[in-house]
Short mmCIF file of C-alpha atoms in Angstrom, two decimals:
data_model
loop_
_atom_site.label_atom_id
_atom_site.label_comp_id
_atom_site.label_asym_id
_atom_site.label_seq_id
_atom_site.Cartn_x
_atom_site.Cartn_y
_atom_site.Cartn_z
CA MET A 1 25.04 -64.26 53.55
CA HIS A 2 21.39 -64.18 52.65
CA ILE A 3 19.07 -62.22 54.70
CA PRO A 4 15.59 -64.07 55.36
CA ASP A 5 12.34 -62.36 56.21
CA GLY A 6 11.79 -61.39 59.48
CA PHE A 7 15.06 -60.22 60.50
CA LEU A 8 14.90 -56.52 59.33
CA ALA A 9 12.80 -53.77 60.66
CA THR A 10 10.28 -52.72 57.93
CA PRO A 11 11.87 -49.20 57.51
CA VAL A 12 15.15 -51.00 56.85
CA TRP A 13 13.97 -53.48 54.57
CA ALA A 14 11.62 -51.00 52.52
CA SER A 15 14.35 -48.55 52.30
CA LEU A 16 16.80 -51.00 50.83
CA ASP A 17 14.05 -52.20 48.17
CA ILE A 18 13.44 -48.71 47.13
CA LEU A 19 17.21 -48.29 46.99
CA ALA A 20 18.08 -51.47 45.11
CA LEU A 21 15.79 -50.97 42.32
CA PRO A 22 16.94 -47.76 40.57
CA CYS A 23 20.88 -49.07 41.19
CA VAL A 24 19.92 -52.36 39.21
CA GLY A 25 18.08 -50.40 36.66
CA PHE A 26 21.10 -47.98 36.17
CA LEU A 27 23.70 -51.10 36.36
CA ALA A 28 21.36 -52.93 33.55
CA ARG A 29 21.61 -49.81 31.16
CA ARG A 30 25.52 -49.75 31.80
CA ALA A 31 25.72 -53.44 31.14
CA GLN A 32 23.87 -52.75 27.50
CA ARG A 33 26.08 -49.79 26.63
CA GLU A 34 29.32 -51.42 27.59
CA THR A 35 29.19 -55.18 27.55
CA GLU A 36 31.57 -56.64 24.90
CA GLU A 37 29.46 -58.89 22.70
CA THR A 38 32.19 -61.44 22.92
CA LYS A 39 31.44 -61.95 26.65
CA LEU A 40 27.71 -62.07 26.11
CA PRO A 41 27.98 -65.78 25.94
CA LEU A 42 29.61 -66.35 29.17
CA LEU A 43 26.56 -64.79 31.53
CA GLY A 44 24.92 -68.31 31.50
CA VAL A 45 27.70 -70.41 32.29
CA MET A 46 29.05 -68.33 34.71
CA GLY A 47 25.65 -67.53 36.37
CA ALA A 48 25.29 -71.37 36.79
CA PHE A 49 28.62 -72.01 38.20
CA VAL A 50 28.06 -69.19 40.83
CA PHE A 51 24.68 -70.62 41.77
CA ALA A 52 26.04 -74.17 41.96
CA ALA A 53 29.35 -72.94 44.16
CA GLN A 54 26.84 -71.39 46.59
CA MET A 55 25.02 -74.48 47.20
CA ILE A 56 28.11 -75.93 48.70
CA ASN A 57 28.90 -74.87 52.43
CA PHE A 58 32.32 -75.29 53.78
CA PRO A 59 33.15 -74.77 57.51
CA VAL A 60 34.88 -71.45 58.82
CA GLY A 61 34.69 -71.89 62.50
CA PRO A 62 32.78 -74.31 65.30
CA GLY A 63 29.47 -74.88 64.18
CA THR A 64 29.48 -72.42 61.35
CA SER A 65 30.09 -72.40 57.52
CA GLY A 66 30.43 -70.23 54.46
CA HIS A 67 30.01 -70.50 50.74
CA LEU A 68 31.40 -68.87 47.67
CA VAL A 69 29.33 -65.44 47.35
CA GLY A 70 31.17 -65.20 43.46
CA GLY A 71 30.57 -61.39 43.29
CA ALA A 72 34.42 -60.92 42.41
CA LEU A 73 34.21 -63.97 40.31
CA LEU A 74 31.62 -62.72 37.99
CA ALA A 75 33.18 -59.04 37.90
CA ALA A 76 36.32 -60.25 36.95
CA THR A 77 35.16 -62.61 33.78
CA LEU A 78 31.81 -60.26 33.06
CA GLY A 79 32.62 -56.83 34.02
CA PRO A 80 31.10 -55.22 36.96
CA ALA A 81 27.47 -54.18 35.41
CA PRO A 82 26.56 -57.37 33.91
CA ALA A 83 28.02 -59.18 37.15
CA ALA A 84 25.76 -57.10 39.26
CA ILE A 85 22.68 -58.21 36.87
CA VAL A 86 23.58 -61.86 36.79
CA MET A 87 23.99 -61.99 40.96
CA THR A 88 20.57 -60.34 41.07
CA ALA A 89 18.97 -62.96 38.95
CA ILE A 90 20.59 -65.45 41.07
CA LEU A 91 19.33 -63.81 44.49
CA ALA A 92 15.59 -63.40 42.90
CA LEU A 93 15.50 -67.00 42.00
CA GLN A 94 16.95 -68.31 45.31
CA ALA A 95 14.52 -66.14 47.18
CA LEU A 96 11.80 -67.14 44.86
CA VAL A 97 12.20 -70.74 44.27
CA PHE A 98 14.46 -71.91 47.07
CA GLN A 99 13.59 -69.82 49.95
CA ASP A 100 16.87 -68.70 50.51
CA GLY A 101 16.72 -65.17 51.62
CA GLY A 102 13.62 -63.39 52.10
CA ILE A 103 11.06 -61.81 49.46
CA LEU A 104 10.73 -58.48 51.27
CA SER A 105 14.63 -58.33 52.24
CA LEU A 106 15.49 -59.22 48.72
CA GLY A 107 16.36 -55.39 48.04
CA ALA A 108 18.88 -55.55 51.03
CA ASN A 109 20.60 -58.98 49.58
CA VAL A 110 20.39 -57.30 46.17
CA PHE A 111 22.24 -54.14 47.26
CA ASN A 112 24.64 -56.20 49.79
CA MET A 113 25.71 -58.89 47.27
CA ALA A 114 24.75 -57.74 44.07
CA ILE A 115 25.80 -54.19 43.92
CA ALA A 116 28.18 -53.46 47.01
CA GLY A 117 29.55 -56.66 46.93
CA VAL A 118 30.11 -57.00 42.95
CA LEU A 119 31.56 -53.31 43.02
CA ALA A 120 33.67 -53.87 46.13
CA GLY A 121 35.16 -56.97 44.39
CA TYR A 122 35.55 -55.60 41.08
CA PHE A 123 37.64 -52.32 42.66
CA PRO A 124 41.01 -54.17 43.29
CA TYR A 125 40.86 -55.89 40.15
CA ARG A 126 40.60 -52.59 38.09
CA MET A 127 43.26 -50.99 40.05
CA LEU A 128 45.81 -53.81 39.99
CA ALA A 129 44.92 -55.79 37.04
CA GLY A 130 43.02 -53.67 34.64
CA SER A 131 46.14 -52.82 32.11
CA SER A 132 47.29 -55.56 29.46
CA GLY A 133 50.72 -55.47 31.18
CA ALA A 134 49.72 -56.74 34.74
CA SER A 135 51.57 -59.64 35.86
CA ARG A 136 50.32 -62.72 36.85
CA GLY A 137 51.21 -62.07 40.44
CA SER A 138 49.44 -58.67 40.55
CA ARG A 139 45.95 -60.00 39.12
CA ASN A 140 46.34 -62.80 41.47
CA LEU A 141 46.67 -60.16 44.26
CA ALA A 142 44.13 -58.53 42.90
CA LEU A 143 41.58 -61.14 42.54
CA PHE A 144 42.30 -62.50 46.26
CA LEU A 145 41.42 -58.87 47.38
CA GLY A 146 38.85 -58.32 45.36
CA GLY A 147 36.96 -61.71 46.54
CA PHE A 148 38.23 -60.59 50.18
CA LEU A 149 36.52 -57.27 49.97
CA SER A 150 33.31 -58.48 48.27
CA VAL A 151 32.21 -60.61 51.12
CA LEU A 152 33.32 -58.30 54.00
CA VAL A 153 31.46 -55.55 52.53
CA SER A 154 28.55 -57.57 52.02
CA ALA A 155 28.69 -58.89 55.54
CA CYS A 156 29.25 -55.52 57.18
CA LEU A 157 26.38 -54.04 55.67
CA ALA A 158 24.42 -57.27 56.56
CA LEU A 159 25.34 -56.51 60.13
CA ILE A 160 24.77 -52.87 59.94
CA GLN A 161 21.06 -53.62 58.75
CA LEU A 162 20.62 -55.95 61.51
CA LEU A 163 21.82 -53.46 64.09
CA LEU A 164 19.62 -50.72 62.39
CA SER A 165 16.58 -53.12 63.15
CA GLY A 166 17.18 -53.21 66.56
CA VAL A 167 19.10 -56.48 66.87
CA ALA A 168 20.84 -56.69 69.71
CA MET A 169 24.43 -57.72 69.29
CA PRO A 170 26.97 -58.33 72.41
CA GLY A 171 30.41 -57.35 71.80
CA GLY A 172 31.75 -60.80 72.03
CA VAL A 173 29.15 -62.06 69.33
CA LEU A 174 29.58 -59.36 67.08
CA GLY A 175 33.51 -59.58 67.40
CA LEU A 176 33.13 -63.51 66.78
CA SER A 177 30.69 -62.88 63.65
CA LEU A 178 33.16 -60.58 62.08
CA GLY A 179 36.01 -62.79 62.64
CA LEU A 180 34.16 -65.77 60.81
CA PHE A 181 33.19 -63.28 57.91
CA VAL A 182 37.08 -62.60 57.59
CA VAL A 183 37.78 -66.21 57.50
CA SER A 184 34.73 -66.66 54.74
CA ALA A 185 36.26 -63.88 53.06
CA ALA A 186 40.00 -65.13 52.44
CA LEU A 187 38.48 -68.38 51.80
CA GLU A 188 36.66 -66.36 48.82
CA GLY A 189 39.64 -64.50 47.57
CA ALA A 190 41.55 -67.81 47.33
CA ILE A 191 38.91 -69.58 45.65
CA THR A 192 38.38 -66.89 43.05
CA VAL A 193 41.73 -67.06 42.41
CA ALA A 194 41.92 -70.52 41.85
CA VAL A 195 38.82 -70.36 39.68
CA VAL A 196 39.92 -67.37 37.35
CA ASN A 197 43.37 -69.76 36.82
CA ALA A 198 41.50 -72.57 35.96
CA ILE A 199 39.58 -70.64 33.38
CA ASP A 200 42.78 -69.14 31.93
CA ARG A 201 44.37 -72.57 31.56
CA LEU A 202 41.30 -73.65 29.61
CA ASN A 203 41.22 -70.48 27.56
CA PRO A 204 43.89 -67.78 28.07
CA THR A 205 42.18 -65.06 25.88
CA TRP A 206 38.92 -65.56 27.65
CA ILE A 207 39.51 -62.81 30.94
CA LYS A 208 41.31 -60.17 28.89
CA ALA A 209 39.99 -60.26 25.43
CA PRO A 210 37.71 -62.87 24.31
CA VAL A 211 37.77 -63.11 20.39
CA ARG A 212 35.64 -66.35 20.13
CA GLN A 213 33.45 -68.30 22.09
CA PRO A 214 35.42 -70.29 24.26
CA ARG A 215 33.37 -73.50 23.98
CA ARG A 216 36.02 -75.73 25.65
CA ALA A 217 35.66 -73.68 28.49
CA PHE A 218 31.89 -73.31 28.50
CA ALA A 219 31.93 -77.06 28.57
CA TRP A 220 34.22 -77.54 31.46
CA ILE A 221 32.32 -74.89 33.52
CA GLY A 222 29.18 -76.56 33.04
CA MET A 223 30.38 -80.23 33.91
CA THR A 224 32.01 -78.57 37.11
CA ALA A 225 28.75 -76.66 37.67
CA MET A 226 26.72 -80.17 37.50
CA LEU A 227 29.30 -82.12 39.49
CA LEU A 228 29.05 -79.34 42.22
CA VAL A 229 25.37 -79.92 42.81
CA VAL A 230 25.28 -83.61 42.41
CA GLY A 231 28.51 -84.24 44.29
CA GLY A 232 29.16 -81.28 46.30
CA VAL A 233 25.98 -81.57 48.26
CA LEU A 234 27.54 -84.89 49.53
CA VAL A 235 30.35 -83.24 51.32
CA ALA A 236 28.82 -80.02 52.05
CA SER A 237 28.81 -78.70 55.45
CA ALA A 238 25.34 -78.55 57.02
CA ALA A 239 26.16 -76.19 59.74
CA PRO A 240 24.46 -72.76 59.59
CA ASP A 241 26.03 -70.26 57.47
CA GLY A 242 27.43 -67.09 59.21
CA ILE A 243 23.92 -64.87 59.40
CA GLN A 244 21.90 -67.71 60.47
CA SER A 245 24.47 -68.84 63.24
CA LEU A 246 24.26 -65.06 64.29
CA ALA A 247 20.45 -65.29 64.31
CA ASN A 248 20.59 -68.28 66.50
CA GLN A 249 23.22 -66.64 68.82
CA THR A 250 20.99 -63.44 69.36
CA GLY A 251 17.68 -65.30 69.52
CA ILE A 252 16.32 -63.89 66.22
CA ALA A 253 16.13 -67.18 64.26
CA SER A 254 12.61 -67.80 65.48
CA GLN A 255 11.40 -64.74 63.61
CA THR A 256 12.09 -66.21 60.16
CA GLN A 257 9.25 -65.65 58.09
CA ALA A 258 8.32 -67.75 54.89
CA LEU A 259 5.97 -65.29 53.14
CA LEU A 260 5.46 -67.65 49.78
CA ALA A 261 5.48 -71.86 49.69
CA ALA A 262 8.77 -71.94 47.80
CA PRO A 263 8.39 -74.92 45.35
CA LEU A 264 12.21 -76.24 46.19
CA ALA A 265 12.34 -74.88 49.54
CA GLU A 266 15.76 -75.74 51.22
CA TYR A 267 17.10 -76.93 48.05
CA GLN A 268 15.19 -80.20 47.86
CA VAL A 269 12.57 -81.69 45.72
CA ARG A 270 9.97 -83.20 47.59
CA GLY A 271 8.63 -86.62 47.37
CA LEU A 272 12.16 -88.36 46.43
CA ASN A 273 13.37 -91.01 48.91
CA SER A 274 16.73 -89.97 49.14
CA GLU A 275 18.04 -86.62 50.90
CA TRP A 276 20.99 -86.49 48.25
CA LEU A 277 18.52 -87.23 45.60
CA ARG A 278 16.60 -84.46 46.53
CA LYS A 279 19.30 -81.74 47.07
CA ALA A 280 20.82 -82.87 44.02
CA ALA A 281 17.75 -82.71 41.87
CA ALA A 282 16.77 -79.11 43.33
CA GLY A 283 20.39 -78.13 42.30
CA LEU A 284 19.79 -79.15 38.62
CA CYS A 285 16.60 -77.48 38.48
CA GLY A 286 18.44 -74.45 39.44
CA LEU A 287 21.21 -74.74 37.11
CA ILE A 288 18.47 -74.75 34.56
CA LEU A 289 16.83 -71.91 35.80
CA VAL A 290 19.67 -69.73 36.42
CA TYR A 291 20.98 -70.65 32.90
CA VAL A 292 17.71 -69.93 31.16
CA SER A 293 17.38 -66.69 33.00
CA CYS A 294 20.93 -65.26 32.12
CA ILE A 295 20.54 -66.47 28.44
CA GLY A 296 17.67 -64.28 28.27
CA LEU A 297 19.34 -61.54 29.55
CA GLU A 298 22.23 -62.16 27.17
CA ARG A 299 19.52 -61.98 24.17
CA LEU A 300 18.27 -58.64 25.64
CA LEU A 301 21.96 -57.34 25.88
CA ARG A 302 23.15 -58.43 22.71
CA ARG A 303 19.84 -56.60 20.79
CA ARG A 304 20.34 -53.31 22.70
CA THR A 305 23.99 -53.43 21.85
CA ALA A 306 23.77 -54.56 18.42
CA PRO A 307 24.61 -51.92 15.86
CA GLY A 308 21.65 -49.80 14.93
CA ALA A 309 19.49 -51.16 17.84
#
């Protein structure tokens, strides 16, 4: 889902960089005004969990993989504005530290996944599960639709941006790509439902009205994130994801550019003998970086939302 540098034409990535910046600023101000203080401690653990989950690719078709994006999951647990900011932080770290997504195309990736994807993921949840009397079935349907729409909207925007950049996509290739993205979107919806229900079992008051810090849930989610990066990399699919697979089919994969020498490129710590150890160590470093970034964001929001601030 991450678009690397070299795939988008200069007018496309430059326009999206310019567009994404004020959008993120607007959402940051919304988050400062509207985020419940009881939800602020969730930013770090949920950001770390989504980062970890994005490292684990699963097969979605022949020679193609996908992974959880997490926009709908973050929107349901944090609210849309803080979810967008947390996703932006994750995408920025992935581009700068792990060479996952381009530096110049960061605005496109932020717009696709952190802005449009998060808002598309939140819309069904707000419509179908926003009231206190919503049934579990309605909420599960809303979460599934949110996960489905968040990925499909992000994928369609990425495809449109590639088309605007002059990437030639034969009808068969475009149809196959859309089909694979639909499969990824359905899996995103199912995973979102499963994760939110698991969180509910850990702390039933967290999602609707968190009145205290759910430390038990924090611990379980943190341990799950570590398990994903330590054990999940052993079973993760090595097949390219949807965007990379499309790039291979259209012949633009060779245009990939790396503008900076990322310290943990390809999610690996160089110098270690084992491939598993290289990836697990990089994943743990990423968890720490995302968690610390989100804690910094939490403190900023807490200061701005405090009475008299």
